[in-house]
Amino acid sequence: MAKKQGIGLAVIAFAVYIIGGISIFGGLALIFLMKNRDLWGLGEGRSIGYLFLCVGICLSILGVLFMRLFRNRGLT
């Protein structure tokens, strides 16, 4: 049972890492391609791009830390 839980935690950590990477590249695309344009009424595309970039970096770091933590604790 512990092995199944460990694999599940590793998959979640890897998914957080992948989502962070997608958010980073999406944020960079918004920064460079949506200058001074409104993005669906939510605000300027460039500012939302900076938000995606920062959140993506945080998620990527969090995913890597989770993967290291689960591996070193013997959960996977």
Coordinates of N, CA, C and O in Angstrom, one line a residue:
M1 N 0.8 -1.2 0.0 CA 0.0 0.0 0.0 C 0.9 1.3 0.0 O 0.5 2.2 -0.6
A2 N 2.0 1.2 0.7 CA 2.8 2.4 0.8 C 3.5 2.7 -0.5 O 3.7 3.8 -0.9
K3 N 3.7 1.6 -1.3 CA 4.4 1.8 -2.6 C 3.4 2.5 -3.6 O 3.8 3.4 -4.3
K4 N 2.1 2.2 -3.5 CA 1.1 2.8 -4.4 C 1.0 4.3 -4.0 O 0.9 5.2 -4.9
Q5 N 1.0 4.6 -2.7 CA 0.9 6.0 -2.3 C 2.2 6.8 -2.7 O 2.1 7.9 -3.1
G6 N 3.3 6.1 -2.6 CA 4.6 6.8 -3.0 C 4.6 7.1 -4.5 O 5.0 8.2 -4.9
I7 N 4.1 6.2 -5.3 CA 4.0 6.5 -6.8 C 3.0 7.6 -7.1 O 3.3 8.4 -7.9
G8 N 1.9 7.6 -6.4 CA 0.9 8.7 -6.6 C 1.5 10.0 -6.2 O 1.3 11.0 -6.9
L9 N 2.3 10.1 -5.1 CA 2.9 11.4 -4.7 C 3.9 11.8 -5.7 O 4.0 13.0 -6.0
A10 N 4.7 10.8 -6.3 CA 5.7 11.2 -7.3 C 5.0 11.7 -8.6 O 5.5 12.7 -9.2
V11 N 3.9 11.1 -8.9 CA 3.2 11.6 -10.1 C 2.6 13.0 -9.9 O 2.7 13.8 -10.8
I12 N 2.1 13.2 -8.7 CA 1.6 14.6 -8.4 C 2.7 15.6 -8.5 O 2.6 16.7 -9.0
A13 N 3.9 15.3 -7.9 CA 5.0 16.2 -7.9 C 5.5 16.4 -9.3 O 5.8 17.6 -9.7
F14 N 5.5 15.4 -10.2 CA 5.9 15.6 -11.6 C 4.9 16.4 -12.3 O 5.3 17.2 -13.2
A15 N 3.6 16.2 -12.0 CA 2.6 17.0 -12.7 C 2.7 18.5 -12.3 O 2.6 19.4 -13.2
V16 N 3.0 18.8 -11.1 CA 3.2 20.2 -10.6 C 4.4 20.8 -11.4 O 4.3 21.9 -11.8
Y17 N 5.5 20.0 -11.6 CA 6.6 20.5 -12.3 C 6.3 20.8 -13.7 O 6.7 21.8 -14.3
I18 N 5.6 19.9 -14.4 CA 5.2 20.1 -15.8 C 4.3 21.3 -16.0 O 4.4 22.1 -16.9
I19 N 3.3 21.4 -15.1 CA 2.4 22.6 -15.1 C 3.1 23.9 -15.0 O 2.9 24.9 -15.6
G20 N 4.1 23.9 -14.1 CA 5.0 25.1 -13.9 C 5.7 25.4 -15.2 O 5.8 26.6 -15.5
G21 N 6.3 24.4 -15.8 CA 7.0 24.7 -17.1 C 6.1 25.2 -18.2 O 6.5 26.1 -18.9
I22 N 4.9 24.7 -18.3 CA 3.9 25.2 -19.3 C 3.6 26.6 -19.0 O 3.5 27.5 -19.9
S23 N 3.4 26.9 -17.7 CA 3.0 28.3 -17.3 C 4.2 29.2 -17.6 O 3.9 30.4 -17.9
I24 N 5.4 28.8 -17.4 CA 6.6 29.7 -17.7 C 6.6 30.1 -19.2 O 6.7 31.2 -19.5
F25 N 6.4 29.1 -20.0 CA 6.5 29.4 -21.5 C 5.2 30.1 -21.9 O 5.3 31.0 -22.8
G26 N 4.1 29.8 -21.3 CA 2.9 30.6 -21.7 C 3.0 32.1 -21.2 O 2.6 33.0 -21.9
G27 N 3.6 32.3 -20.1 CA 3.9 33.6 -19.6 C 4.8 34.4 -20.5 O 4.6 35.6 -20.8
L28 N 5.9 33.7 -20.9 CA 6.8 34.4 -21.8 C 6.2 34.7 -23.2 O 6.4 35.8 -23.7
A29 N 5.3 33.8 -23.7 CA 4.6 34.1 -24.9 C 3.7 35.3 -24.7 O 3.6 36.2 -25.6
L30 N 3.0 35.4 -23.6 CA 2.1 36.6 -23.3 C 2.9 37.9 -23.2 O 2.5 38.9 -23.7
I31 N 4.1 37.8 -22.6 CA 4.9 39.0 -22.4 C 5.3 39.5 -23.8 O 5.3 40.7 -24.0
F32 N 5.8 38.6 -24.6 CA 6.3 39.1 -25.9 C 5.3 39.3 -27.0 O 5.5 40.1 -27.9
L33 N 4.2 38.6 -26.9 CA 3.2 38.7 -28.0 C 2.0 39.6 -27.7 O 1.3 40.0 -28.7
M34 N 1.7 39.8 -26.5 CA 0.4 40.6 -26.1 C 0.7 41.9 -25.5 O 0.0 42.3 -24.6
K35 N 1.7 42.6 -26.0 CA 2.0 44.0 -25.5 C 0.9 44.9 -25.8 O 0.4 45.0 -26.9
N36 N 0.4 45.6 -24.8 CA -0.6 46.7 -24.9 C -1.9 46.2 -25.5 O -2.7 46.9 -26.1
R37 N -2.2 44.9 -25.3 CA -3.5 44.3 -25.7 C -4.3 43.7 -24.6 O -3.7 43.1 -23.7
D38 N -5.6 43.9 -24.6 CA -6.4 43.4 -23.6 C -6.6 41.9 -23.8 O -6.8 41.4 -24.9
L39 N -6.6 41.1 -22.7 CA -6.7 39.7 -22.7 C -8.0 39.3 -22.1 O -8.2 39.1 -20.9
W40 N -9.1 39.1 -23.0 CA -10.4 38.7 -22.6 C -11.0 39.5 -21.4 O -11.7 39.0 -20.6
G41 N -10.7 40.8 -21.4 CA -11.2 41.6 -20.3 C -10.6 41.4 -18.9 O -11.1 42.0 -18.0
L42 N -9.5 40.6 -18.9 CA -8.9 40.4 -17.6 C -7.8 41.4 -17.3 O -7.4 41.5 -16.1
G43 N -7.3 42.0 -18.2 CA -6.2 43.0 -18.1 C -5.2 42.9 -19.2 O -5.5 42.2 -20.2
E44 N -4.2 43.7 -19.2 CA -3.2 43.7 -20.2 C -2.5 42.3 -20.3 O -2.1 41.7 -19.2
G45 N -2.2 41.8 -21.5 CA -1.6 40.5 -21.6 C -0.2 40.5 -21.1 O 0.2 39.4 -20.6
R46 N 0.5 41.6 -21.1 CA 1.9 41.6 -20.6 C 1.9 41.4 -19.1 O 2.7 40.6 -18.5
S47 N 1.0 42.0 -18.3 CA 1.0 41.9 -16.9 C 0.5 40.5 -16.5 O 1.1 39.9 -15.5
I48 N -0.4 39.9 -17.2 CA -0.8 38.5 -16.9 C 0.3 37.6 -17.3 O 0.5 36.5 -16.6
G49 N 1.1 37.9 -18.3 CA 2.3 37.1 -18.6 C 3.3 37.1 -17.5 O 3.9 36.0 -17.2
Y50 N 3.5 38.2 -16.9 CA 4.4 38.3 -15.7 C 3.9 37.4 -14.6 O 4.7 36.7 -13.9
L51 N 2.6 37.4 -14.4 CA 2.0 36.6 -13.3 C 2.2 35.1 -13.6 O 2.6 34.4 -12.7
F52 N 1.9 34.7 -14.9 CA 2.2 33.3 -15.2 C 3.6 32.9 -15.1 O 3.9 31.8 -14.7
L53 N 4.5 33.8 -15.5 CA 5.9 33.5 -15.4 C 6.4 33.3 -13.9 O 7.0 32.3 -13.6
C54 N 6.0 34.2 -13.0 CA 6.3 34.0 -11.6 C 5.7 32.8 -11.0 O 6.4 32.1 -10.2
V55 N 4.4 32.6 -11.2 CA 3.8 31.4 -10.7 C 4.4 30.1 -11.3 O 4.6 29.1 -10.5
G56 N 4.7 30.1 -12.5 CA 5.3 29.0 -13.1 C 6.7 28.6 -12.5 O 7.0 27.5 -12.3
I57 N 7.5 29.7 -12.2 CA 8.8 29.4 -11.6 C 8.6 28.8 -10.2 O 9.2 27.9 -9.8
C58 N 7.6 29.4 -9.5 CA 7.3 28.8 -8.1 C 6.9 27.4 -8.2 O 7.3 26.6 -7.4
L59 N 6.0 27.1 -9.1 CA 5.5 25.7 -9.3 C 6.6 24.7 -9.7 O 6.7 23.6 -9.2
S60 N 7.5 25.2 -10.6 CA 8.6 24.3 -11.0 C 9.5 24.0 -9.8 O 9.9 22.9 -9.6
I61 N 9.8 25.0 -9.0 CA 10.7 24.8 -7.9 C 10.0 23.9 -6.9 O 10.6 23.0 -6.3
L62 N 8.7 24.1 -6.7 CA 8.0 23.3 -5.7 C 7.9 21.8 -6.2 O 8.1 20.9 -5.4
G63 N 7.7 21.6 -7.5 CA 7.7 20.3 -8.0 C 9.0 19.6 -7.8 O 9.1 18.4 -7.5
V64 N 10.1 20.3 -8.1 CA 11.4 19.7 -7.9 C 11.7 19.3 -6.4 O 12.2 18.3 -6.1
L65 N 11.3 20.3 -5.5 CA 11.5 20.0 -4.1 C 10.7 18.8 -3.6 O 11.1 18.0 -2.8
F66 N 9.4 18.7 -4.1 CA 8.6 17.5 -3.8 C 9.2 16.2 -4.3 O 9.2 15.2 -3.6
M67 N 9.7 16.2 -5.5 CA 10.3 15.0 -6.1 C 11.5 14.6 -5.2 O 11.7 13.4 -4.9
R68 N 12.3 15.6 -4.9 CA 13.5 15.2 -4.0 C 13.1 14.8 -2.7 O 13.7 13.8 -2.1
L69 N 12.1 15.4 -2.1 CA 11.6 15.0 -0.8 C 11.1 13.6 -0.8 O 11.4 12.8 0.1
F70 N 10.2 13.3 -1.7 CA 9.6 11.9 -1.8 C 10.7 10.9 -2.1 O 10.6 9.8 -1.5
R71 N 11.7 11.2 -2.9 CA 12.7 10.2 -3.2 C 13.6 9.9 -2.0 O 13.9 8.8 -1.6
N72 N 14.0 11.0 -1.3 CA 14.9 10.9 -0.1 C 14.2 10.3 1.1 O 14.8 9.7 2.0
R73 N 12.9 10.4 1.2 CA 12.1 9.8 2.3 C 11.8 8.4 2.1 O 11.2 7.7 2.9
G74 N 12.1 7.8 0.9 CA 11.8 6.5 0.6 C 10.3 6.2 0.3 O 9.9 5.1 0.5
L75 N 9.6 7.2 -0.1 CA 8.2 7.0 -0.4 C 7.9 6.5 -1.8 O 6.9 6.1 -2.2
T76 N 9.0 6.6 -2.7 CA 8.9 6.0 -4.0 C 9.8 4.9 -4.2 O 10.8 4.7 -3.6

